[in-house]
Short mmCIF file of C-alpha atoms and ligand atoms in Angstrom, two decimals:
data_model
loop_
_atom_site.label_atom_id
_atom_site.label_comp_id
_atom_site.label_asym_id
_atom_site.label_seq_id
_atom_site.Cartn_x
_atom_site.Cartn_y
_atom_site.Cartn_z
CA UNK A 13 0.00 0.00 0.00
CA UNK A 14 1.57 3.26 -1.03
CA UNK A 15 1.35 6.28 1.19
CA UNK A 16 -0.64 7.99 -1.55
CA UNK A 17 -3.49 5.57 -0.95
CA UNK A 18 -3.82 6.70 2.62
CA UNK A 19 -4.28 10.33 1.65
CA UNK A 20 -7.97 11.21 1.81
CA UNK A 21 -9.47 12.34 -1.50
CA UNK A 22 -9.80 16.14 -1.62
CA UNK A 23 -13.62 16.04 -1.39
CA UNK A 24 -13.57 13.80 1.69
CA UNK A 25 -13.89 15.10 5.20
CA UNK A 26 -10.85 14.75 7.47
CA UNK A 27 -12.64 12.20 9.66
CA UNK A 28 -12.84 9.69 6.78
CA UNK A 29 -10.66 6.75 7.75
CA UNK A 30 -9.58 4.01 5.40
CA UNK A 31 -10.46 0.58 6.74
CA UNK A 32 -7.66 -1.90 7.09
CA UNK A 33 -8.89 -4.45 4.58
CA UNK A 34 -8.37 -4.36 0.84
CA UNK A 35 -9.87 -6.64 -1.81
CA UNK A 36 -8.51 -6.68 -5.35
CA UNK A 37 -7.04 -3.28 -4.74
CA UNK A 38 -10.35 -1.87 -3.54
CA UNK A 39 -10.41 -0.10 -0.22
CA UNK A 40 -13.22 1.60 1.60
CA UNK A 41 -13.70 4.42 4.05
CA UNK A 42 -15.21 3.77 7.43
CA UNK A 43 -18.38 5.76 6.85
CA UNK A 44 -21.18 4.30 8.94
CA UNK A 45 -24.73 5.17 7.95
CA UNK A 46 -26.19 8.00 10.03
CA UNK A 47 -27.90 6.81 13.18
CA UNK A 48 -31.30 8.14 12.01
CA UNK A 49 -30.99 5.89 8.96
CA UNK A 50 -30.07 2.84 11.03
CA UNK A 51 -33.01 3.49 13.32
CA UNK A 52 -35.36 3.85 10.37
CA UNK A 53 -34.09 0.56 8.99
CA UNK A 54 -34.54 -1.23 12.32
CA UNK A 55 -37.98 0.31 12.85
CA UNK A 56 -39.12 -0.71 9.37
CA UNK A 57 -38.23 -4.32 10.19
CA UNK A 58 -40.12 -4.12 13.49
CA UNK A 59 -43.04 -2.51 11.65
CA UNK A 60 -43.10 -5.24 8.99
CA UNK A 61 -43.33 -7.96 11.65
CA UNK A 62 -46.20 -6.13 13.39
CA UNK A 63 -47.91 -5.59 10.01
CA UNK A 64 -47.57 -9.27 9.12
CA UNK A 65 -49.00 -10.42 12.42
CA UNK A 66 -51.79 -7.84 12.47
CA UNK A 67 -53.11 -8.45 8.94
CA UNK A 68 -52.13 -11.99 8.08
CA UNK A 69 -52.09 -14.01 11.30
CA UNK A 70 -55.42 -14.79 12.89
CA UNK A 71 -58.43 -12.47 12.66
CA UNK A 72 -57.04 -9.33 14.26
CA UNK A 73 -56.93 -6.83 11.40
CA UNK A 74 -59.06 -6.83 8.25
CA UNK A 75 -57.28 -6.49 4.90
CA UNK A 76 -58.77 -4.22 2.24
CA UNK A 77 -60.19 -7.34 0.57
CA UNK A 78 -61.94 -8.43 3.76
CA UNK A 79 -63.25 -4.91 4.23
CA UNK A 80 -64.54 -4.94 0.65
CA UNK A 81 -66.33 -8.27 1.17
CA UNK A 82 -67.89 -7.02 4.39
CA UNK A 83 -68.99 -3.78 2.71
CA UNK A 84 -70.49 -5.70 -0.22
CA UNK A 85 -72.39 -7.98 2.13
CA UNK A 86 -73.66 -5.03 4.19
CA UNK A 87 -74.71 -3.30 0.97
CA UNK A 88 -76.55 -6.40 -0.29
CA UNK A 89 -78.25 -6.83 3.10
CA UNK A 90 -79.41 -3.23 3.01
CA UNK A 91 -80.51 -3.41 -0.62
CA UNK A 92 -82.47 -6.62 -0.15
CA UNK A 93 -83.69 -5.91 3.38
CA UNK A 94 -87.35 -5.69 2.38
CA UNK A 95 -87.64 -8.67 0.06
CA UNK A 96 -88.02 -11.39 2.66
CA UNK A 97 -86.61 -14.86 2.65
CA UNK A 98 -85.90 -15.98 -0.92
CA UNK A 99 -84.59 -19.49 -1.48
CA UNK A 100 -83.42 -21.11 -4.72
CA UNK A 101 -86.66 -23.11 -4.92
CA UNK A 102 -89.88 -23.03 -6.97
CA UNK A 103 -92.05 -21.22 -4.35
CA UNK A 104 -89.53 -18.36 -4.05
CA UNK A 105 -89.19 -18.10 -7.84
CA UNK A 106 -92.97 -18.04 -8.25
CA UNK A 107 -93.07 -15.31 -5.62
CA UNK A 108 -90.62 -13.21 -7.67
CA UNK A 109 -92.56 -13.93 -10.88
CA UNK A 110 -95.75 -12.60 -9.30
CA UNK A 111 -94.34 -9.52 -7.61
CA UNK A 112 -93.76 -6.51 -9.91
CA UNK A 113 -91.25 -4.94 -7.51
CA UNK A 114 -89.15 -8.11 -7.30
CA UNK A 115 -89.42 -8.58 -11.08
CA UNK A 116 -88.11 -5.04 -11.58
CA UNK A 117 -85.15 -5.84 -9.34
CA UNK A 118 -84.57 -9.02 -11.37
CA UNK A 119 -84.64 -7.03 -14.61
CA UNK A 120 -82.09 -4.60 -13.14
CA UNK A 121 -79.76 -7.54 -12.50
CA UNK A 122 -80.40 -8.88 -16.03
CA UNK A 123 -79.42 -5.52 -17.53
CA UNK A 124 -76.55 -4.75 -15.14
CA UNK A 125 -74.98 -8.23 -15.08
CA UNK A 126 -74.55 -8.27 -18.87
CA UNK A 127 -77.07 -11.09 -19.37
CA UNK A 128 -78.62 -8.82 -21.98
CA UNK A 129 -75.35 -8.54 -23.90
CA UNK A 130 -75.52 -12.26 -24.75
CA UNK A 131 -79.22 -13.10 -24.55
CA UNK A 132 -80.39 -9.84 -26.10
CA UNK A 133 -82.00 -6.83 -24.41
CA UNK A 134 -85.41 -8.53 -24.42
CA UNK A 135 -83.87 -12.01 -23.91
CA UNK A 136 -85.04 -13.14 -27.35
CA UNK A 137 -81.60 -14.57 -28.11
CA UNK A 138 -78.38 -13.14 -29.53
CA UNK A 139 -75.17 -15.11 -28.92
CA UNK A 140 -76.97 -16.84 -26.03
CA UNK A 141 -80.23 -18.72 -26.54
CA UNK A 142 -83.75 -17.32 -26.55
CA UNK A 143 -85.14 -17.23 -23.00
CA UNK A 144 -88.70 -16.29 -24.00
CA UNK A 145 -89.79 -19.55 -25.62
CA UNK A 146 -90.66 -23.03 -24.31
CA UNK A 147 -87.36 -24.61 -25.39
CA UNK A 148 -84.51 -25.12 -22.94
CA UNK A 149 -81.37 -27.17 -22.96
CA UNK A 150 -80.23 -26.99 -19.33
CA UNK A 151 -83.56 -26.31 -17.67
CA UNK A 152 -86.50 -28.58 -16.84
CA UNK A 153 -87.77 -27.03 -13.62
CA UNK A 154 -87.68 -23.51 -12.16
CA UNK A 155 -84.77 -24.18 -9.75
CA UNK A 156 -82.70 -25.39 -12.74
CA UNK A 157 -82.57 -21.74 -13.87
CA UNK A 158 -80.89 -20.78 -10.60
CA UNK A 159 -78.48 -23.66 -11.05
CA UNK A 160 -77.54 -22.64 -14.62
CA UNK A 161 -76.94 -19.04 -13.55
CA UNK A 162 -74.86 -20.09 -10.53
CA UNK A 163 -72.73 -22.68 -12.29
CA UNK A 164 -72.79 -21.58 -15.93
CA UNK A 165 -73.40 -23.91 -18.89
CA UNK A 166 -72.07 -24.98 -22.26
CA UNK A 167 -68.53 -25.41 -20.89
CA UNK A 168 -68.43 -21.83 -19.67
CA UNK A 169 -69.86 -20.10 -22.74
CA UNK A 170 -72.67 -19.25 -20.36
CA UNK A 171 -70.54 -17.89 -17.47
CA UNK A 172 -70.99 -18.93 -13.82
CA UNK A 173 -72.30 -16.06 -11.72
CA UNK A 174 -72.15 -17.43 -8.20
CA UNK A 175 -68.96 -15.54 -7.36
CA UNK A 176 -70.10 -12.36 -9.05
CA UNK A 177 -73.70 -11.96 -7.94
CA UNK A 178 -75.27 -12.05 -4.50
CA UNK A 179 -77.39 -15.23 -3.97
CA UNK A 180 -80.51 -13.05 -3.77
CA UNK A 181 -79.63 -11.32 -7.03
CA UNK A 182 -79.39 -14.74 -8.68
CA UNK A 183 -82.86 -15.72 -7.43
CA UNK A 184 -84.28 -12.36 -8.55
CA UNK A 185 -82.82 -12.60 -12.05
CA UNK A 186 -83.84 -16.28 -12.29
CA UNK A 187 -87.43 -15.33 -11.45
CA UNK A 188 -87.28 -12.53 -13.99
CA UNK A 189 -85.96 -14.88 -16.69
CA UNK A 190 -88.65 -17.47 -15.85
CA UNK A 191 -91.33 -14.78 -16.17
CA UNK A 192 -90.25 -14.06 -19.76
CA UNK A 193 -91.26 -17.52 -20.92
CA UNK A 194 -94.29 -17.55 -23.18
CA UNK A 195 -93.54 -14.23 -24.89
CA UNK A 196 -92.03 -16.22 -27.79
CA UNK A 197 -90.07 -13.26 -29.12
CA UNK A 198 -88.04 -13.69 -32.29
CA UNK A 199 -84.30 -13.32 -31.74
CA UNK A 200 -81.20 -13.95 -33.79
CA UNK A 201 -79.65 -16.87 -31.88
CA UNK A 202 -78.47 -19.18 -34.69
CA UNK A 203 -79.68 -22.45 -33.08
CA UNK A 204 -83.17 -21.24 -32.22
CA UNK A 205 -85.18 -23.12 -30.96
CA UNK A 206 -82.53 -24.40 -28.57
CA UNK A 207 -83.03 -27.62 -26.60
CA UNK A 208 -86.25 -29.42 -25.78
CA UNK A 209 -89.74 -28.16 -25.20
CA UNK A 210 -90.29 -28.47 -21.45
CA UNK A 211 -93.41 -28.79 -19.27
CA UNK A 212 -95.04 -25.51 -18.19
CA UNK A 213 -93.91 -23.92 -14.94
CA UNK A 214 -96.01 -24.95 -11.94
CA UNK A 215 -99.21 -23.00 -11.34
CA UNK A 216 -98.18 -19.34 -11.39
CA UNK A 217 -100.87 -18.17 -9.00
CA UNK A 218 -99.25 -16.65 -5.92
C1 HEC B 493 -71.09 -14.53 -22.51
C2 HEC B 493 -72.46 -14.71 -22.95
C3 HEC B 493 -73.50 -14.96 -21.87
C4 HEC B 493 -73.79 -14.19 -20.77
C5 HEC B 493 -73.10 -12.91 -20.29
C6 HEC B 493 -74.93 -14.82 -20.14
N1 HEC B 493 -75.29 -15.94 -20.83
FE1 HEC B 493 -76.78 -17.20 -20.31
N2 HEC B 493 -76.22 -18.47 -21.80
C7 HEC B 493 -75.26 -18.22 -22.75
C8 HEC B 493 -75.12 -19.36 -23.61
C9 HEC B 493 -74.18 -19.48 -24.81
C10 HEC B 493 -76.03 -20.33 -23.14
C11 HEC B 493 -76.25 -21.75 -23.70
C12 HEC B 493 -75.38 -22.70 -22.91
C13 HEC B 493 -75.44 -24.12 -23.46
O1 HEC B 493 -75.32 -24.28 -24.67
O2 HEC B 493 -75.60 -25.05 -22.65
C14 HEC B 493 -76.71 -19.72 -22.01
C15 HEC B 493 -77.70 -20.34 -21.28
C16 HEC B 493 -78.48 -19.72 -20.33
C17 HEC B 493 -79.65 -20.30 -19.71
C18 HEC B 493 -80.17 -21.72 -19.97
C19 HEC B 493 -80.87 -21.77 -21.30
C20 HEC B 493 -81.12 -23.18 -21.75
O3 HEC B 493 -81.68 -23.35 -22.84
O4 HEC B 493 -80.76 -24.12 -21.06
C21 HEC B 493 -80.16 -19.37 -18.84
C22 HEC B 493 -81.40 -19.51 -17.97
C23 HEC B 493 -79.30 -18.21 -18.93
N3 HEC B 493 -78.28 -18.45 -19.83
C24 HEC B 493 -79.49 -17.05 -18.19
C25 HEC B 493 -78.52 -16.04 -18.10
C26 HEC B 493 -78.55 -14.96 -17.15
C27 HEC B 493 -79.65 -14.72 -16.13
C28 HEC B 493 -77.41 -14.22 -17.33
C29 HEC B 493 -76.92 -13.02 -16.55
C30 HEC B 493 -76.76 -13.21 -15.13
C31 HEC B 493 -76.70 -14.83 -18.45
N4 HEC B 493 -77.40 -15.91 -18.89
C32 HEC B 493 -75.52 -14.33 -18.98
C33 HEC B 493 -74.51 -17.06 -22.86
C34 HEC B 493 -74.46 -16.06 -21.90
#
């Protein structure tokens, strides 16, 4: 090591000390990070452990996703507070079919959930089959409509909605779709009529 190497560079402060070691001719000054930086570093590690435990271990803190789910559920509960107990069964679907307010809510779902984009605005058939006639492929009874909407059909060409719609929304839109039967509108679905002619819905009297 020449004496030149020990001379601090002109822009260095006098307190800069060369450390004793040298690797491949590279030496370094003993310049520790400022204490505020070291503290910040240590605190960020402590913080990350607290964060991990708070949000991801047990049920202590809710993540933004959990908050979103809770808010969605609260919103659905508030929205559907007045509609009573609807189940995915024929009596509930008949109830929807005979209640103009519930039918209007079902139509809102049909329009908002993009059903109309495939089945046509009046459900007469577009790239999805006509829902206003007596012919169905995946449906024989009223609850089958709920099932098709929940699970999808045709290997996913008809999407599954159970993760995207509230269970009550599915029953409302199923009742709305069932109520369209018998209008026999003319659509443009290429395979019309699609499926088999099925037995009429049970007595529609409330
Ligand atoms: C991406 C296009 C698409 C969207 C969006 C869509 N569907 Fe479908 N739907 C289809 C297709 C295609 C079929 C036929 C599936 C098959 O061949 O089995 C179908 C089938 C159905 C059936 C059964 C018809 C039968 O003959 O068995 C019902 C009921 C239905 N859809 C209701 C809905 C409702 C309600 C929505 C909205 C929540 C919806 N669909 C959204 C394309 C769509």
